[in-house]
mmCIF file of C-alpha atoms in Angstrom:
data_model
loop_
_atom_site.group_PDB
_atom_site.id
_atom_site.type_symbol
_atom_site.label_atom_id
_atom_site.label_comp_id
_atom_site.label_asym_id
_atom_site.label_seq_id
_atom_site.Cartn_x
_atom_site.Cartn_y
_atom_site.Cartn_z
ATOM 1 C CA MET A 1 108.964 111.450 16.444
ATOM 2 C CA PRO A 2 109.845 108.003 15.064
ATOM 3 C CA GLY A 3 107.376 105.138 15.534
ATOM 4 C CA ARG A 4 108.069 101.804 17.114
ATOM 5 C CA PRO A 5 109.701 99.084 15.038
ATOM 6 C CA LEU A 6 107.183 96.729 13.426
ATOM 7 C CA ASP A 7 108.501 93.705 15.326
ATOM 8 C CA VAL A 8 107.408 95.291 18.621
ATOM 9 C CA TYR A 9 103.794 95.116 17.478
ATOM 10 C CA ALA A 10 104.160 91.555 16.219
ATOM 11 C CA ARG A 11 105.430 90.105 19.524
ATOM 12 C CA LEU A 12 103.046 88.151 21.679
ATOM 13 C CA VAL A 13 102.025 89.980 24.824
ATOM 14 C CA TYR A 14 102.083 87.942 28.021
ATOM 15 C CA ASN A 15 101.596 89.469 31.443
ATOM 16 C CA HIS A 16 103.985 87.077 33.241
ATOM 17 C CA GLY A 17 101.331 85.634 35.550
ATOM 18 C CA LEU A 18 99.888 89.003 36.514
ATOM 19 C CA SER A 19 96.127 89.089 36.682
ATOM 20 C CA SER A 20 93.330 91.539 37.291
ATOM 21 C CA VAL A 21 92.237 89.227 40.109
ATOM 22 C CA ARG A 22 94.334 89.212 43.266
ATOM 23 C CA PRO A 23 92.703 86.803 45.734
ATOM 24 C CA PRO A 24 93.806 86.825 49.364
ATOM 25 C CA PRO A 25 96.476 84.293 50.268
ATOM 26 C CA ILE A 26 95.437 80.899 51.568
ATOM 27 C CA ALA A 27 96.976 80.067 54.936
ATOM 28 C CA THR A 28 96.558 76.283 54.703
ATOM 29 C CA ASN A 29 98.902 73.998 52.804
ATOM 30 C CA ASN A 30 96.237 71.443 51.874
ATOM 31 C CA SER A 31 94.092 73.719 49.723
ATOM 32 C CA GLU A 32 93.953 72.998 46.017
ATOM 33 C CA LEU A 33 91.481 73.388 43.199
ATOM 34 C CA ASN A 34 88.793 70.743 43.474
ATOM 35 C CA GLN A 35 88.665 69.048 40.059
ATOM 36 C CA GLY A 36 85.003 68.060 40.508
ATOM 37 C CA LEU A 37 84.091 71.650 41.306
ATOM 38 C CA LEU A 38 86.070 72.969 38.374
ATOM 39 C CA GLN A 39 84.414 70.484 35.997
ATOM 40 C CA THR A 40 80.947 71.347 37.337
ATOM 41 C CA LEU A 41 81.587 75.063 36.858
ATOM 42 C CA GLN A 42 82.863 74.613 33.324
ATOM 43 C CA ASN A 43 79.955 72.342 32.356
ATOM 44 C CA TYR A 44 77.046 74.160 34.000
ATOM 45 C CA CYS A 45 78.107 77.709 34.777
ATOM 46 C CA VAL A 46 79.707 79.418 31.778
ATOM 47 C CA PHE A 47 79.257 83.037 30.736
ATOM 48 C CA ARG A 48 80.300 84.128 27.226
ATOM 49 C CA GLU A 49 78.672 87.581 26.933
ATOM 50 C CA LYS A 50 75.932 86.321 24.618
ATOM 51 C CA MET A 51 72.660 88.232 24.254
ATOM 52 C CA ASN A 52 70.561 85.506 25.909
ATOM 53 C CA GLU A 53 72.810 85.221 28.977
ATOM 54 C CA ASP A 54 71.768 86.908 32.211
ATOM 55 C CA PRO A 55 74.704 88.082 34.354
ATOM 56 C CA ASN A 56 72.573 88.007 37.521
ATOM 57 C CA ASN A 57 71.664 84.379 36.863
ATOM 58 C CA HIS A 58 75.301 83.581 36.176
ATOM 59 C CA LEU A 59 76.353 84.949 39.575
ATOM 60 C CA MET A 60 73.482 83.144 41.330
ATOM 61 C CA ASP A 61 74.342 79.854 39.578
ATOM 62 C CA PHE A 62 78.026 80.306 40.442
ATOM 63 C CA GLU A 63 77.284 80.926 44.122
ATOM 64 C CA GLU A 64 74.813 78.032 44.238
ATOM 65 C CA ILE A 65 77.443 75.632 42.905
ATOM 66 C CA MET A 66 80.181 77.078 45.106
ATOM 67 C CA ASN A 67 78.016 76.675 48.213
ATOM 68 C CA THR A 68 77.802 72.917 47.642
ATOM 69 C CA PHE A 69 81.537 72.481 48.277
ATOM 70 C CA GLN A 70 83.328 72.868 51.607
ATOM 71 C CA ASN A 71 86.364 75.077 51.957
ATOM 72 C CA ASN A 72 87.703 74.450 55.440
ATOM 73 C CA GLY A 73 89.814 77.301 56.706
ATOM 74 C CA VAL A 74 89.721 79.231 53.411
ATOM 75 C CA SER A 75 87.868 82.508 52.999
ATOM 76 C CA GLN A 76 85.019 82.884 50.529
ATOM 77 C CA ASP A 77 86.942 85.654 48.752
ATOM 78 C CA ALA A 78 89.965 83.401 48.277
ATOM 79 C CA VAL A 79 87.942 80.517 46.848
ATOM 80 C CA TYR A 80 85.470 82.495 44.730
ATOM 81 C CA LEU A 81 88.144 84.705 43.173
ATOM 82 C CA ARG A 82 90.240 81.680 42.232
ATOM 83 C CA GLU A 83 87.310 79.790 40.688
ATOM 84 C CA PHE A 84 85.218 82.505 39.005
ATOM 85 C CA PRO A 85 87.614 83.158 36.075
ATOM 86 C CA PHE A 86 87.104 79.527 34.998
ATOM 87 C CA THR A 87 83.414 80.301 34.343
ATOM 88 C CA LEU A 88 84.185 83.052 31.828
ATOM 89 C CA LYS A 89 84.787 82.268 28.173
ATOM 90 C CA ASP A 90 85.354 84.166 24.931
ATOM 91 C CA ASP A 91 84.671 87.927 25.191
ATOM 92 C CA ALA A 92 83.864 87.718 28.904
ATOM 93 C CA LYS A 93 87.271 86.165 29.616
ATOM 94 C CA GLN A 94 88.954 88.864 27.533
ATOM 95 C CA TRP A 95 87.102 91.530 29.514
ATOM 96 C CA LEU A 96 88.429 90.122 32.806
ATOM 97 C CA GLN A 97 91.950 89.923 31.426
ATOM 98 C CA SER A 98 91.727 93.525 30.223
ATOM 99 C CA LEU A 99 91.208 94.938 33.716
ATOM 100 C CA PRO A 100 94.225 96.453 35.510
ATOM 101 C CA ASN A 101 96.473 93.985 37.307
ATOM 102 C CA GLY A 102 95.410 93.382 40.888
ATOM 103 C CA SER A 103 92.322 95.568 40.570
ATOM 104 C CA ILE A 104 89.954 92.941 42.003
ATOM 105 C CA ARG A 105 90.673 91.840 45.563
ATOM 106 C CA THR A 106 87.280 90.740 46.946
ATOM 107 C CA TRP A 107 84.304 88.768 45.695
ATOM 108 C CA ASP A 108 82.101 91.849 46.122
ATOM 109 C CA GLU A 109 84.421 93.836 43.825
ATOM 110 C CA MET A 110 84.298 91.063 41.243
ATOM 111 C CA ALA A 111 80.516 90.789 41.330
ATOM 112 C CA ARG A 112 80.116 94.578 41.134
ATOM 113 C CA LYS A 113 82.517 94.953 38.185
ATOM 114 C CA PHE A 114 80.917 91.992 36.419
ATOM 115 C CA LEU A 115 77.413 93.422 36.810
ATOM 116 C CA ASP A 116 78.582 96.942 35.897
ATOM 117 C CA LYS A 117 79.950 95.524 32.662
ATOM 118 C CA TYR A 118 77.209 93.063 31.723
ATOM 119 C CA PHE A 119 74.083 94.420 33.367
ATOM 120 C CA SER A 120 74.283 97.993 32.198
ATOM 121 C CA SER A 121 71.946 100.820 33.153
ATOM 122 C CA ALA A 122 70.294 100.454 29.727
ATOM 123 C CA LYS A 123 69.383 96.847 30.513
ATOM 124 C CA THR A 124 68.173 97.905 33.948
ATOM 125 C CA SER A 125 65.952 100.589 32.417
ATOM 126 C CA LYS A 126 64.590 98.120 29.872
ATOM 127 C CA SER A 127 63.810 95.607 32.626
ATOM 128 C CA ARG A 128 62.036 98.287 34.662
ATOM 129 C CA ARG A 129 59.954 99.286 31.628
ATOM 130 C CA GLU A 130 58.995 95.655 31.017
ATOM 131 C CA ILE A 131 57.981 95.223 34.665
ATOM 132 C CA HIS A 132 56.003 98.457 34.573
ATOM 133 C CA ILE A 133 54.132 97.330 31.431
ATOM 134 C CA LEU A 134 53.246 94.006 33.098
ATOM 135 C CA CYS A 135 51.875 95.716 36.220
#
């Protein structure tokens, strides 16, 4: 069976706007990304998959910041799913982009997949052992 031509492997891959995140539609016409919110998220709430980063804290920080902004007539899922990808950088951003297109449709799904990836059962076991030693 012949292989693919070399130029097929050399082409850039672009998913034509498809994303693993599929937020619900927004019914209002006056909804747009709040630049102040976006800047705050990118300055104070970034997750890069570094060893010293806590995914639980990242989600709590994200929700704390998000709860300071009003979103009249727009669901939490719609807003959170549109904003959360801006808080991921480097390997964490690549992880999100590697998920199947449209596989995340609610904030709960996003949070669960994020924690499943970055707060593994090994980390949970280690945390439990540390708590047990302290008690």
